[in-house]
Coordinates of C-alpha atoms in Angstrom, one line a residue:
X142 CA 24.0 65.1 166.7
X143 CA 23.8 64.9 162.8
X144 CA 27.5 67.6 162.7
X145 CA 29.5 64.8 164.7
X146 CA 29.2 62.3 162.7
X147 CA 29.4 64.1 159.4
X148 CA 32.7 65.6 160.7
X149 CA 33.7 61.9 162.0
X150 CA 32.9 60.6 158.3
X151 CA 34.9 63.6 156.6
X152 CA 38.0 62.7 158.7
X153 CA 38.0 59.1 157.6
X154 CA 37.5 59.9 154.1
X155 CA 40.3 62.4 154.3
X156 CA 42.2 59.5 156.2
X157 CA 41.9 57.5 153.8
X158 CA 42.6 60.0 150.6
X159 CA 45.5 60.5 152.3
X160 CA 46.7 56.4 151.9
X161 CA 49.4 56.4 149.2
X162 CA 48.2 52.4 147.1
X163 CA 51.8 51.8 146.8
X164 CA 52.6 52.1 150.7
X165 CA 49.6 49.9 152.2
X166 CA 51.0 46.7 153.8
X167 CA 50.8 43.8 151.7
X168 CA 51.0 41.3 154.8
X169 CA 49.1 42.9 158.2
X170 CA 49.6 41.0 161.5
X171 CA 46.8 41.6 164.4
X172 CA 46.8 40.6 167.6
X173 CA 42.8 40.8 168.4
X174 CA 43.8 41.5 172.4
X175 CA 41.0 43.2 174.6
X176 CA 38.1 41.3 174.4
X177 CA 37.9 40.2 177.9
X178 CA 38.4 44.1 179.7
X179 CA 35.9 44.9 177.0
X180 CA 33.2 42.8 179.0
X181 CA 34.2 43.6 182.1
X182 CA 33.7 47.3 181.6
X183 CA 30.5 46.5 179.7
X184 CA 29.1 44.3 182.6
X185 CA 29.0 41.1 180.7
X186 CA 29.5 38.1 180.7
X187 CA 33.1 37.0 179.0
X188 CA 31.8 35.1 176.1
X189 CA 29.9 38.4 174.9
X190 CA 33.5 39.8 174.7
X191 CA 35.0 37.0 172.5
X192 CA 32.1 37.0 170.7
X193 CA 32.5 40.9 170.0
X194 CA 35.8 40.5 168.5
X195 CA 35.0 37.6 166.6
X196 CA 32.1 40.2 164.8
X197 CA 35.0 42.3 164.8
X198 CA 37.0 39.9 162.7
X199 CA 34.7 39.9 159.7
X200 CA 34.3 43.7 159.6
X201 CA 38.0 44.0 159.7
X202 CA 38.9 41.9 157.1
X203 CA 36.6 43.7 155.2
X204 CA 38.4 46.4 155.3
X205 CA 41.8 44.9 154.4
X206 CA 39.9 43.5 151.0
X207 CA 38.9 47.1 150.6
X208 CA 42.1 49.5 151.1
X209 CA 44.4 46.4 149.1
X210 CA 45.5 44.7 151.9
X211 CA 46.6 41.1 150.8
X212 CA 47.5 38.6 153.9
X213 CA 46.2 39.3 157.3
X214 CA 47.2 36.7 160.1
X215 CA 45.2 37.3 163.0
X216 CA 46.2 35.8 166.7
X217 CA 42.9 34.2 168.1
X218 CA 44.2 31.7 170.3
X219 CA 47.8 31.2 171.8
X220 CA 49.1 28.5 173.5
X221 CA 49.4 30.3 176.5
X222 CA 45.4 31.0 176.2
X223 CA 44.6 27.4 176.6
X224 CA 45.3 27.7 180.0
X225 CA 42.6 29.5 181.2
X226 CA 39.5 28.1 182.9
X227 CA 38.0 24.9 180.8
X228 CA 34.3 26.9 180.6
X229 CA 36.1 30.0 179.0
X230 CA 38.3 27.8 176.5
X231 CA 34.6 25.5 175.8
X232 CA 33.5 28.8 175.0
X233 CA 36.4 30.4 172.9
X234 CA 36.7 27.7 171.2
X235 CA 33.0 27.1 169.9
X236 CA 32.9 31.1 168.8
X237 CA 36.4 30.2 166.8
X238 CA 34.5 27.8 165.2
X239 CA 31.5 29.8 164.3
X240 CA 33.2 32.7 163.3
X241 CA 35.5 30.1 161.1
X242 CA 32.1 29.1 159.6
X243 CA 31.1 32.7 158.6
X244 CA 34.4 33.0 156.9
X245 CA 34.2 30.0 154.9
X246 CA 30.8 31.9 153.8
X247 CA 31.7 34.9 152.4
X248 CA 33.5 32.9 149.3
X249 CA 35.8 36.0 149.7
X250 CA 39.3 34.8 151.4
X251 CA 41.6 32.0 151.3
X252 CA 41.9 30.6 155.0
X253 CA 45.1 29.0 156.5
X254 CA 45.8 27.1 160.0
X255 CA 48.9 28.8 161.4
X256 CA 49.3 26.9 165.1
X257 CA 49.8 23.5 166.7
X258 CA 46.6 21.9 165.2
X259 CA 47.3 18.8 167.5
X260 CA 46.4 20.8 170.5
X261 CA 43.0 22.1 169.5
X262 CA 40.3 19.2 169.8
X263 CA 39.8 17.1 167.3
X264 CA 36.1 18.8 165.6
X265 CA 37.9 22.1 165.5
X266 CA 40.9 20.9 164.1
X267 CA 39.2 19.3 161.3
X268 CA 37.3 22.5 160.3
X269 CA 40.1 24.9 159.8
X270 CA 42.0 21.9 158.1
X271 CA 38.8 21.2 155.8
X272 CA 38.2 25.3 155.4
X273 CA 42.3 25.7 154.1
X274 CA 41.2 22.9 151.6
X275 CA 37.9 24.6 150.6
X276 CA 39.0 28.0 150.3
X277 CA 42.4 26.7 148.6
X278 CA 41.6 28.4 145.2
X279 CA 40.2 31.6 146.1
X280 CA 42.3 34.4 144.8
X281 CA 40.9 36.8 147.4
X282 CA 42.4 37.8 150.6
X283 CA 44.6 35.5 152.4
X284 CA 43.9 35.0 156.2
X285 CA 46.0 33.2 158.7
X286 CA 44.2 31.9 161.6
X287 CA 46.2 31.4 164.5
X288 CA 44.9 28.9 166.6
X289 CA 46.6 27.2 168.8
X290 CA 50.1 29.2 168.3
X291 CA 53.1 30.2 169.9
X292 CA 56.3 31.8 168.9
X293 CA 58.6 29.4 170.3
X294 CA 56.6 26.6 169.6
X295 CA 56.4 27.4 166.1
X296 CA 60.5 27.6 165.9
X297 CA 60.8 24.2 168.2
X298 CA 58.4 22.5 165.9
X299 CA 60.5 23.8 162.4
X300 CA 63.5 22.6 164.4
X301 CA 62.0 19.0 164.6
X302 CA 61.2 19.0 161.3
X303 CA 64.0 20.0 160.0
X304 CA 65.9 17.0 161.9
X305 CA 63.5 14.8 161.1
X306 CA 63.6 15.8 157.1
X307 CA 67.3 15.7 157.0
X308 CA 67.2 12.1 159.1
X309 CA 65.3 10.3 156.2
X310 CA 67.5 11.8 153.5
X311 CA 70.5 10.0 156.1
X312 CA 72.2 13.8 157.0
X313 CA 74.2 13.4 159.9
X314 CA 74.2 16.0 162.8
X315 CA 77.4 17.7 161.8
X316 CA 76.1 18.0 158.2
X317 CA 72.9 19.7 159.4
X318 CA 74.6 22.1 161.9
X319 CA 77.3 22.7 159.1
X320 CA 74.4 23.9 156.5
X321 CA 71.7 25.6 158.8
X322 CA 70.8 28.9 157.9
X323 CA 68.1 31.6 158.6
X324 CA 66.1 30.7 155.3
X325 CA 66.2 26.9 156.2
X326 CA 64.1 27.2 158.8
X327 CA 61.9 29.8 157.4
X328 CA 61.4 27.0 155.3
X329 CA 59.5 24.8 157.9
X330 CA 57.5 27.9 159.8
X331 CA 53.3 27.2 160.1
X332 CA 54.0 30.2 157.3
X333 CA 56.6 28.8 154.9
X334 CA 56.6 30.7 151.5
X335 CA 54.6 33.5 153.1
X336 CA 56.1 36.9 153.0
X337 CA 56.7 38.3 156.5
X338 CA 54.3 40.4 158.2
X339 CA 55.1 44.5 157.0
X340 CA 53.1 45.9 159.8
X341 CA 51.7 43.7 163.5
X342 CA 48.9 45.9 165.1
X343 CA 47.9 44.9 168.8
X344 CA 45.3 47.1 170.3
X345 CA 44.3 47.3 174.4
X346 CA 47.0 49.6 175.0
X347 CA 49.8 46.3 175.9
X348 CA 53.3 46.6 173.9
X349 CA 54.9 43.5 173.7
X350 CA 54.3 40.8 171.1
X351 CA 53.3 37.6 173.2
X352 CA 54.8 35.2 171.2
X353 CA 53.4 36.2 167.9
X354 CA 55.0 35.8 165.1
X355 CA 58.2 35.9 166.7
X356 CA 60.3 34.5 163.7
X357 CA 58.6 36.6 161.1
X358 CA 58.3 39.9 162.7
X359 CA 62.0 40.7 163.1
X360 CA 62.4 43.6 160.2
X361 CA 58.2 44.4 160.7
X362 CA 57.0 47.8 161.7
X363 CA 54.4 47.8 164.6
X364 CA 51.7 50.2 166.0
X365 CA 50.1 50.0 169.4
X366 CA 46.4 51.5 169.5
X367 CA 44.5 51.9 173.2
X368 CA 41.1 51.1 171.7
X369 CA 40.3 46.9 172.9
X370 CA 39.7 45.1 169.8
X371 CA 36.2 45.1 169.9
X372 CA 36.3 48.8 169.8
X373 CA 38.8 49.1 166.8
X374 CA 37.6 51.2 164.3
X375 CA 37.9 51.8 160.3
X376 CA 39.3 55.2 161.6
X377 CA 42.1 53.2 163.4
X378 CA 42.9 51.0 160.7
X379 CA 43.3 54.1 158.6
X380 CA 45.4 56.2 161.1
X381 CA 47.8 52.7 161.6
X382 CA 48.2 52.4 157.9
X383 CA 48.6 56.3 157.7
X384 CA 51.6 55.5 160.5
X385 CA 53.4 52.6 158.3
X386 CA 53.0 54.7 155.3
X387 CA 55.2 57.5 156.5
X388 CA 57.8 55.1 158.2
X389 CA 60.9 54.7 156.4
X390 CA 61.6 50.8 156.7
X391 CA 65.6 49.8 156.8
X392 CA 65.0 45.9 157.9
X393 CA 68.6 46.5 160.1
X394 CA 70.4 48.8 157.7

């Protein structure tokens, strides 16, 4: 009993020897999918499985502060999730909230709203909003929360902006169309000024992205891990940054 999990630790240390400082991701993208099939097969109830990957959260973003990893955005709750059943969303949305509170916490990361705060309720809204303003100054890691987000809805609502902007300053339509560009409306993204993600992880086992981070993800590198999220290990972190480290990136060249 006591050899497997000495041999489990030597792998992750070699793992992790392995990691090159100068080839860890400065922004990470996850998409924190699973939690649901991981109470099914555990013959609970569905909150235990949100609530899981919410614990999951704060041991992950431990590691990130650990192996260097700078800005994490993490995809908690999509537009698309809203839809399910009002007891499950009463329920994902009061663990988003507590785990938001543990974050705040730790005094150890700088918090962000990345979504369509105008669809969350109004209590939840105001605590990711008053958690960006607390957490403002601190120097440590930087987490996006995505609550509330979807791809498209993201580029519709930089679109409107945009208009809107160059409305007041009396640009006319032509003028607009005449000067759009790709960085213009990067400029007016939940994530203006951010660097795009370098690496999105989803784990379960699904490939596709779901509507995350659309925009941003264009020239990132992804990795696809079977494990559901509440089942994501250290060792899985390490073998996805091994991955991105040995991946020549040419961002279309």
């Amino acid at each position: 009993m006591k050899f497997p999990s000495f041999a489990y630790g030597f792998y992750e240390r070699k793992l992790q020897r392995s990691l090159s400082p100068d080839r860890i991701p400065h922004h990470v993208g996850v998409m924190v999918d699973g939690n649901r099939r991981w109470a099914k097969l555990a013959g609970a109830p569905t909150r235990h499985g949100h609530q899981a990957g919410a614990d999951k959260i704060l041991e992950f973003l431990g590691w990130c502060r650990e192996l260097g990893v700078e800005m994490v955005t993490l995809y908690m709750l999509s537009t698309d999730n809203m839809n399910r059943s009002a007891e499950e969303i009463e329920q994902l949305l009061d663990i988003i909230g507590n785990t938001l509170d543990r974050l705040g916490e730790t005094r150890q990361v700088r918090v962000q709203p990345v979504g369509a705060l105008d669809l969350l309720p109004e209590h939840l809204a105001s605590k990711v909003t008053e958690l960006a303003d607390r957490t403002a100054c601190i120097e440590g890691l930087h987490v996006n929360v995505a609550v509330g987000y979807g791809g498209r809805r993201e580029i519709v609502d930089a679109v409107k902006e945009l208009l809107l902007q160059a409305d007041s300053e009396g640009s006319t339509l032509t003028e607009v169309a005449g000067n759009l560009s790709v960085g213009q409306i990067s400029e007016y993204l939940y994530t203006r000024g951010q660097p795009d993600p370098d690496l999105v992880i989803r784990t379960s086992g699904e490939q596709r992205l779901s509507g995350f981070l659309m925009w941003q993800s264009a020239y990132s590198e992804f990795y696809f891990c079977e494990a559901l999220w509440p089942d994501f290990r250290r060792v899985d972190f390490l073998r996805a940054l091994r991955d991105y480290g040995r991946r020549q990136r040419r961002f279309g060249c």
